Amino acid sequence: DYADLLTDDEIDRLENLANQHGKKHEIDFIIVTTKDADNKDIIPFVEDFYDEMAFGFDKPNGNAAILALDMSKRDVYIAGFYKGKKYLDNKRVDLIREKMTPDLSSGNYEEAFTTFIETGSRYMRYIPGVNP
């Protein structure tokens, strides 16, 4: 939470939720907030963040789904890697973003991030390409 949007308690709850859902589907659910995305566009920021931090449930740089929020540009990006990319295709990612937007706009960041984890986890139960 580089943008300081969450309290320590909120971070703990989200980490527990991400771990719980991640174990079910063998994927890391990652949330990163930033004030300026290191002066990059959000997509290269997320790609570099994934590479540098080596997230992945099964191995470094493995199965992951990352939600990034850049507060300077009010930009939201969700990316899947390996299993995350297979199950969270562009249509599903758009659906997740649409569900999160009201909470993001209202500053309810914990609720928005909970939606990302829970909805992403739910979509992992469906065959790729089938929109629930």
N, CA, C and O of each residue as an XYZ file, in Angstrom:
528
protein
N       0.846     -1.186      0.000
C       0.000      0.000      0.000
C       0.887      1.244      0.000
O       0.966      1.963      0.996
N       1.542      1.483     -1.116
C       2.453      2.623     -1.236
C       1.708      3.960     -1.277
O       2.322      5.014     -1.113
N       0.395      3.924     -1.494
C      -0.399      5.153     -1.518
C      -1.051      5.440     -0.166
O      -1.774      6.426     -0.022
N      -0.799      4.586      0.818
C      -1.334      4.776      2.176
C      -2.857      4.926      2.195
O      -3.392      5.848      2.810
N      -3.527      4.028      1.528
C      -4.992      4.075      1.465
C      -5.662      3.233      2.541
O      -6.840      3.428      2.840
N      -4.915      2.297      3.124
C      -5.488      1.317      4.042
C      -4.855      1.399      5.422
O      -3.698      1.790      5.570
N      -5.634      1.023      6.426
C      -5.084      0.894      7.777
C      -4.371     -0.455      7.885
O      -4.520     -1.313      7.015
N      -3.608     -0.633      8.942
C      -2.942     -1.918      9.165
C      -3.955     -3.045      9.308
O      -3.734     -4.144      8.800
N      -5.060     -2.785      9.991
C      -6.105     -3.804     10.149
C      -6.721     -4.184      8.804
O      -6.980     -5.360      8.548
N      -6.953     -3.203      7.958
C      -7.510     -3.490      6.631
C      -6.532     -4.320      5.807
O      -6.935     -5.252      5.111
N      -5.261     -3.983      5.888
C      -4.242     -4.757      5.171
C      -4.228     -6.197      5.663
O      -4.176     -7.128      4.859
N      -4.274     -6.384      6.974
C      -4.291     -7.742      7.539
C      -5.497     -8.531      7.047
O      -5.365     -9.696      6.673
N      -6.668     -7.907      7.046
C      -7.876     -8.602      6.585
C      -7.763     -8.983      5.110
O      -8.137    -10.087      4.716
N      -7.248     -8.070      4.305
C      -7.106     -8.351      2.875
C      -6.061     -9.434      2.619
O      -6.254    -10.289      1.755
N      -4.959     -9.403      3.362
C      -3.939    -10.447      3.203
C      -4.506    -11.813      3.568
O      -4.257    -12.794      2.868
N      -5.264    -11.883      4.654
C      -5.885    -13.153      5.050
C      -6.870    -13.638      3.992
O      -6.895    -14.823      3.657
N      -7.672    -12.732      3.472
C      -8.636    -13.088      2.438
C      -7.924    -13.566      1.169
O      -8.317    -14.567      0.570
N      -6.882    -12.848      0.769
C      -6.123    -13.232     -0.428
C      -5.476    -14.603     -0.248
O      -5.484    -15.418     -1.170
N      -4.919    -14.859      0.926
C      -4.304    -16.165      1.185
C      -5.339    -17.281      1.167
O      -5.103    -18.351      0.607
N      -6.481    -17.022      1.782
C      -7.559    -18.018      1.830
C      -8.018    -18.390      0.417
O      -8.106    -19.571      0.084
N      -8.306    -17.393     -0.402
C      -8.780    -17.654     -1.764
C      -7.651    -18.147     -2.662
O      -7.879    -18.963     -3.556
N      -6.448    -17.661     -2.431
C      -5.310    -18.097     -3.230
C      -5.025    -19.580     -3.081
O      -4.715    -20.258     -4.060
N      -5.129    -20.082     -1.866
C      -4.893    -21.512     -1.630
C      -5.910    -22.372     -2.363
O      -5.570    -23.437     -2.878
N      -7.159    -21.914     -2.413
C      -8.212    -22.675     -3.099
C      -7.894    -22.881     -4.576
O      -8.188    -23.933     -5.143
N      -7.294    -21.871     -5.189
C      -7.097    -21.877     -6.640
C      -5.626    -21.902     -7.055
O      -5.311    -21.823     -8.243
N      -4.734    -22.011     -6.084
C      -3.291    -22.055     -6.339
C      -2.829    -20.847     -7.158
O      -2.211    -20.976     -8.214
N      -3.154    -19.675     -6.625
C      -2.794    -18.422     -7.277
C      -2.537    -17.368     -6.205
O      -3.162    -17.393     -5.144
N      -1.625    -16.451     -6.476
C      -1.406    -15.307     -5.590
C      -2.318    -14.163     -6.036
O      -2.266    -13.738     -7.190
N      -3.149    -13.668     -5.123
C      -3.917    -12.448     -5.364
C      -3.117    -11.307     -4.738
O      -2.914    -11.277     -3.524
N      -2.671    -10.380     -5.563
C      -1.801     -9.289     -5.130
C      -2.491     -7.956     -5.406
O      -3.098     -7.762     -6.460
N      -2.389     -7.046     -4.446
C      -2.912     -5.687     -4.613
C      -1.763     -4.728     -4.348
O      -1.080     -4.829     -3.328
N      -1.553     -3.801     -5.270
C      -0.527     -2.779     -5.070
C      -1.154     -1.413     -5.351
O      -1.786     -1.200     -6.385
N      -0.963     -0.501     -4.410
C      -1.391      0.882     -4.618
C      -0.137      1.740     -4.686
O       0.860      1.461     -4.020
N      -0.202      2.777     -5.493
C       0.953      3.640     -5.664
C       0.498      5.085     -5.831
O      -0.612      5.359     -6.285
N       1.373      5.986     -5.456
C       1.068      7.407     -5.630
C       1.382      7.875     -7.042
O       0.763      8.817     -7.537
N       2.358      7.211     -7.704
C       2.767      7.700     -9.026
C       3.265      6.617     -9.980
O       3.743      6.947    -11.065
N       3.172      5.348     -9.619
C       3.588      4.226    -10.483
C       5.026      4.385    -10.975
O       5.357      4.002    -12.097
N       5.864      4.948    -10.125
C       7.275      5.159    -10.493
C       7.414      5.930    -11.807
O       8.345      5.697    -12.579
N       6.481      6.850    -12.049
C       6.457      7.667    -13.265
C       6.335      6.839    -14.542
O       6.816      7.245    -15.600
N       5.692      5.684    -14.438
C       5.451      4.824    -15.602
C       3.949      4.759    -15.847
O       3.146      5.104    -14.981
N       3.593      4.313    -17.036
C       2.200      3.949    -17.266
C       1.913      2.714    -16.430
O       2.835      1.997    -16.042
N       0.655      2.462    -16.153
C       0.275      1.410    -15.213
C       0.648      0.005    -15.703
O       1.042     -0.838    -14.898
N       0.531     -0.256    -17.001
C       0.827     -1.612    -17.492
C       2.303     -1.957    -17.315
O       2.601     -3.008    -16.748
N       3.244     -1.127    -17.773
C       4.653     -1.466    -17.522
C       4.995     -1.496    -16.031
O       5.854     -2.268    -15.604
N       4.323     -0.657    -15.243
C       4.544     -0.682    -13.794
C       4.193     -2.053    -13.229
O       4.970     -2.630    -12.468
N       3.016     -2.579    -13.602
C       2.583     -3.886    -13.094
C       3.509     -4.987    -13.587
O       3.886     -5.868    -12.814
N       3.876     -4.951    -14.844
C       4.772     -5.981    -15.382
C       6.115     -5.969    -14.655
O       6.638     -7.026    -14.302
N       6.671     -4.789    -14.432
C       7.941     -4.683    -13.702
C       7.781     -5.123    -12.249
O       8.650     -5.807    -11.708
N       6.686     -4.738    -11.624
C       6.408     -5.111    -10.232
C       6.346     -6.629    -10.100
O       6.932     -7.198     -9.179
N       5.646     -7.278    -11.007
C       5.540     -8.742    -11.006
C       6.921     -9.378    -11.181
O       7.282    -10.300    -10.450
N       7.684     -8.885    -12.150
C       9.016     -9.449    -12.409
C       9.957     -9.251    -11.224
O      10.668    -10.175    -10.830
N       9.958     -8.053    -10.660
C      10.886     -7.732     -9.568
C      10.519     -8.437     -8.265
O      11.401     -8.885     -7.533
N       9.230     -8.538     -7.973
C       8.795     -9.147     -6.715
C       8.665    -10.664     -6.816
O       8.583    -11.349     -5.796
N       8.646    -11.187     -8.030
C       8.600    -12.636     -8.291
C       7.419    -13.320     -7.601
O       7.579    -14.362     -6.965
N       6.230    -12.720     -7.734
C       5.031    -13.326     -7.167
C       4.685    -14.595     -7.920
O       5.043    -14.760     -9.086
N       3.990    -15.483     -7.243
C       3.514    -16.704     -7.874
C       3.236    -17.745     -6.824
O       4.084    -18.010     -5.972
N       2.078    -18.333     -6.870
C       1.707    -19.337     -5.876
C       2.585    -20.572     -5.995
O       3.051    -21.112     -4.991
N       2.807    -21.012     -7.216
C       3.477    -22.276     -7.472
C       4.990    -22.156     -7.592
O       5.714    -23.122     -7.352
N       5.462    -20.979     -7.960
C       6.893    -20.745     -8.168
C       7.099    -19.239     -8.305
O       6.138    -18.504     -8.532
N       8.335    -18.776     -8.171
C       8.571    -17.351     -8.432
C       8.142    -17.017     -9.863
O       8.401    -17.783    -10.791
N       7.503    -15.900    -10.027
C       6.956    -15.481    -11.318
C       6.018    -16.544    -11.884
O       6.111    -16.921    -13.053
N       5.115    -17.015    -11.030
C       4.150    -18.045    -11.430
C       2.730    -17.516    -11.429
O       2.479    -16.374    -11.816
N       1.793    -18.364    -10.986
C       0.365    -18.037    -11.004
C       0.064    -16.831    -10.114
O       0.307    -16.858     -8.908
N      -0.468    -15.771    -10.731
C      -0.778    -14.563     -9.964
C      -1.854    -13.741    -10.663
O      -2.020    -13.798    -11.881
N      -2.578    -12.978     -9.853
C      -3.513    -11.958    -10.337
C      -3.189    -10.690     -9.558
O      -3.201    -10.691     -8.327
N      -2.902     -9.623    -10.271
C      -2.480     -8.376     -9.632
C      -3.470     -7.260     -9.957
O      -3.830     -7.034    -11.112
N      -3.894     -6.578     -8.908
C      -4.685     -5.359     -9.036
C      -3.767     -4.203     -8.671
O      -3.183     -4.182     -7.587
N      -3.642     -3.243     -9.577
C      -2.833     -2.054     -9.307
C      -3.718     -0.816     -9.378
O      -4.574     -0.692    -10.254
N      -3.493      0.091     -8.441
C      -4.222      1.356     -8.392
C      -3.199      2.481     -8.308
O      -2.478      2.605     -7.318
N      -3.143      3.302     -9.360
C      -2.244      4.451     -9.415
C      -3.065      5.698     -9.095
O      -3.889      6.134     -9.898
N      -2.833      6.260     -7.923
C      -3.634      7.395     -7.467
C      -3.350      8.680     -8.245
O      -4.231      9.534     -8.342
N      -2.153      8.842     -8.799
C      -1.848     10.080     -9.517
C      -2.674     10.204    -10.793
O      -3.060     11.306    -11.183
N      -2.942      9.080    -11.437
C      -3.717      9.095    -12.681
C      -5.110      8.499    -12.505
O      -5.893      8.427    -13.452
N      -5.408      8.069    -11.267
C      -6.687      7.398    -10.989
C      -6.881      6.228    -11.951
O      -7.966      6.023    -12.495
N      -5.820      5.476    -12.146
C      -5.810      4.369    -13.094
C      -5.870      3.045    -12.345
O      -5.173      2.852    -11.349
N      -6.700      2.144    -12.825
C      -6.851      0.810    -12.241
C      -6.508     -0.201    -13.320
O      -6.960     -0.089    -14.459
N      -5.709     -1.182    -12.953
C      -5.327     -2.214    -13.916
C      -5.302     -3.555    -13.208
O      -4.774     -3.674    -12.102
N      -5.873     -4.559    -13.845
C      -5.843     -5.924    -13.332
C      -5.146     -6.782    -14.370
O      -5.502     -6.768    -15.548
N      -4.150     -7.527    -13.921
C      -3.395     -8.396    -14.822
C      -3.311     -9.790    -14.233
O      -3.151     -9.964    -13.025
N      -3.421    -10.774    -15.102
C      -3.237    -12.157    -14.694
C      -1.961    -12.705    -15.304
O      -1.580    -12.342    -16.417
N      -1.316    -13.572    -14.568
C      -0.096    -14.214    -15.038
C      -0.263    -15.719    -14.901
O      -0.671    -16.221    -13.854
N       0.058    -16.429    -15.972
C      -0.100    -17.881    -16.050
C      -1.555    -18.254    -15.779
O      -2.430    -17.879    -16.559
N      -1.835    -18.974    -14.710
C      -3.213    -19.389    -14.421
C      -4.131    -18.167    -14.294
O      -5.293    -18.216    -14.696
N      -3.610    -17.086    -13.742
C      -4.398    -15.866    -13.616
C      -4.804    -15.303    -14.962
O      -5.923    -14.815    -15.121
N      -3.907    -15.367    -15.930
C      -4.213    -14.868    -17.275
C      -5.236    -15.770    -17.965
O      -6.104    -15.300    -18.699
N      -5.114    -17.074    -17.713
C      -6.030    -18.037    -18.333
C      -7.465    -17.843    -17.835
O      -8.407    -17.864    -18.627
N      -7.627    -17.658    -16.538
C      -8.965    -17.582    -15.947
C      -9.519    -16.162    -15.852
O     -10.736    -15.975    -15.831
N      -8.653    -15.175    -15.796
C      -9.111    -13.783    -15.699
C      -8.804    -13.073    -17.010
O      -7.921    -12.219    -17.082
N      -9.548    -13.443    -18.039
C      -9.359    -12.851    -19.358
C      -9.894    -11.414    -19.362
O     -10.409    -10.931    -18.354
N      -9.765    -10.750    -20.495
C     -10.143     -9.334    -20.570
C     -11.599     -9.089    -20.194
O     -11.897     -8.116    -19.503
N     -12.507     -9.950    -20.635
C     -13.932     -9.758    -20.327
C     -14.172     -9.880    -18.822
O     -14.881     -9.062    -18.236
N     -13.583    -10.899    -18.202
C     -13.765    -11.085    -16.760
C     -13.130     -9.941    -15.974
O     -13.686     -9.479    -14.978
N     -11.973     -9.494    -16.423
C     -11.307     -8.365    -15.762
C     -12.187     -7.117    -15.851
O     -12.307     -6.370    -14.880
N     -12.799     -6.892    -17.010
C     -13.709     -5.747    -17.158
C     -14.882     -5.851    -16.186
O     -15.287     -4.854    -15.588
N     -15.427     -7.059    -16.030
C     -16.540     -7.262    -15.098
C     -16.117     -6.976    -13.655
O     -16.868     -6.371    -12.891
N     -14.920     -7.413    -13.294
C     -14.409     -7.152    -11.941
C     -14.249     -5.648    -11.723
O     -14.669     -5.109    -10.699
N     -13.638     -4.979    -12.701
C     -13.433     -3.525    -12.586
C     -14.763     -2.794    -12.440
O     -14.882     -1.870    -11.635
N     -15.761     -3.207    -13.218
C     -17.082     -2.575    -13.126
C     -17.683     -2.743    -11.730
O     -18.304     -1.818    -11.206
N     -17.502     -3.915    -11.132
C     -18.039     -4.157     -9.785
C     -17.308     -3.328     -8.731
O     -17.900     -2.938     -7.724
N     -16.020     -3.060     -8.961
C     -15.200     -2.330     -7.993
C     -15.371     -0.820     -8.072
O     -15.195     -0.123     -7.073
N     -15.710     -0.316     -9.234
C     -15.678      1.124     -9.490
C     -16.472      1.963     -8.489
O     -15.952      2.978     -8.025
N     -17.707      1.591     -8.134
C     -18.427      2.436     -7.164
C     -17.684      2.578     -5.829
O     -17.643      3.667     -5.257
N     -17.099      1.483     -5.335
C     -16.366      1.571     -4.069
C     -15.080      2.375     -4.222
O     -14.721      3.141     -3.328
N     -14.386      2.211     -5.341
C     -13.179      3.012     -5.569
C     -13.532      4.494     -5.620
O     -12.845      5.318     -5.016
N     -14.592      4.832     -6.333
C     -15.010      6.235     -6.464
C     -15.404      6.841     -5.130
O     -15.233      8.040     -4.910
N     -15.931      6.012     -4.238
C     -16.362      6.481     -2.913
C     -15.250      6.432     -1.871
O     -15.454      6.830     -0.724
N     -14.080      5.948     -2.265
C     -12.976      5.840     -1.309
C     -13.080      4.638     -0.394
O     -12.382      4.567      0.617
N     -13.941      3.691     -0.733
C     -14.076      2.454      0.047
C     -13.093      1.416     -0.489
O     -13.488      0.423     -1.100
N     -11.814      1.664     -0.248
C     -10.770      0.856     -0.874
C     -10.764     -0.589     -0.387
O     -10.584     -1.510     -1.184
N     -10.956     -0.793      0.895
C     -10.963     -2.173      1.391
C     -12.084     -2.967      0.723
O     -11.877     -4.115      0.327
N     -13.242     -2.380      0.596
C     -14.376     -3.068     -0.039
C     -14.082     -3.338     -1.513
O     -14.386     -4.422     -2.012
N     -13.500     -2.379     -2.209
C     -13.158     -2.570     -3.621
C     -12.148     -3.704     -3.786
O     -12.281     -4.538     -4.682
N     -11.141     -3.729     -2.918
C     -10.108     -4.762     -3.021
C     -10.661     -6.132     -2.633
O     -10.243     -7.154     -3.178
N     -11.597     -6.147     -1.694
C     -12.279     -7.397     -1.337
C     -13.052     -7.926     -2.544
O     -13.052     -9.129     -2.806
N     -13.704     -7.036     -3.271
C     -14.431     -7.424     -4.483
C     -13.485     -8.051     -5.497
O     -13.825     -9.063     -6.110
N     -12.310     -7.471     -5.683
C     -11.314     -8.032     -6.599
C     -10.976     -9.468     -6.209
O     -11.002    -10.362     -7.055
N     -10.665     -9.693     -4.952
C     -10.261    -11.029     -4.498
C     -11.420    -12.016     -4.609
O     -11.264    -13.097     -5.177
N     -12.571    -11.650     -4.072
C     -13.703    -12.585     -4.043
C     -14.258    -12.865     -5.440
O     -14.587    -14.009     -5.756
N     -14.364    -11.847     -6.267
C     -14.887    -12.054     -7.616
C     -13.867    -12.792     -8.474
O     -14.230    -13.687     -9.237
N     -12.603    -12.424     -8.354
C     -11.559    -13.153     -9.074
C     -11.544    -14.619     -8.689
O     -11.408    -15.490     -9.549
N     -11.681    -14.892     -7.412
C     -11.718    -16.271     -6.924
C     -12.930    -17.010     -7.483
O     -12.825    -18.164     -7.900
N     -14.067    -16.347     -7.490
C     -15.284    -16.984     -8.022
C     -15.122    -17.306     -9.503
O     -15.536    -18.375     -9.951
N     -14.525    -16.398    -10.265
C     -14.334    -16.629    -11.700
C     -13.349    -17.769    -11.966
O     -13.387    -18.381    -13.034
N     -12.482    -18.053    -11.019
C     -11.525    -19.157    -11.189
C     -12.238    -20.514    -11.184
O     -11.658    -21.516    -11.601
N     -13.474    -20.550    -10.723
C     -14.230    -21.814    -10.680
C     -14.901    -22.132    -12.013
O     -15.416    -23.236    -12.192
N     -14.904    -21.196    -12.942
C     -15.580    -21.384    -14.223
C     -14.568    -21.665    -15.329
O     -13.429    -21.202    -15.278
N     -14.993    -22.416    -16.307
C     -14.144    -22.722    -17.457
C     -13.711    -21.404    -18.097
O     -14.534    -20.504    -18.264
N     -12.425    -21.277    -18.460
C     -11.982    -20.054    -19.128
C     -12.830    -19.770    -20.377
O     -13.185    -20.683    -21.122
N     -13.140    -18.508    -20.585
C     -13.909    -18.094    -21.744
C     -15.411    -18.070    -21.523
O     -16.144    -17.490    -22.325
N     -15.881    -18.688    -20.448
C     -17.305    -18.675    -20.113
C     -17.516    -17.573    -19.086
O     -16.920    -17.596    -18.009
N     -18.358    -16.620    -19.420
C     -18.566    -15.512    -18.495
C     -19.734    -15.799    -17.571
O     -20.873    -15.942    -18.014
N     -19.436    -15.880    -16.273
C     -20.467    -16.210    -15.280
C     -21.525    -15.121    -15.162
O     -22.458    -15.250    -14.370
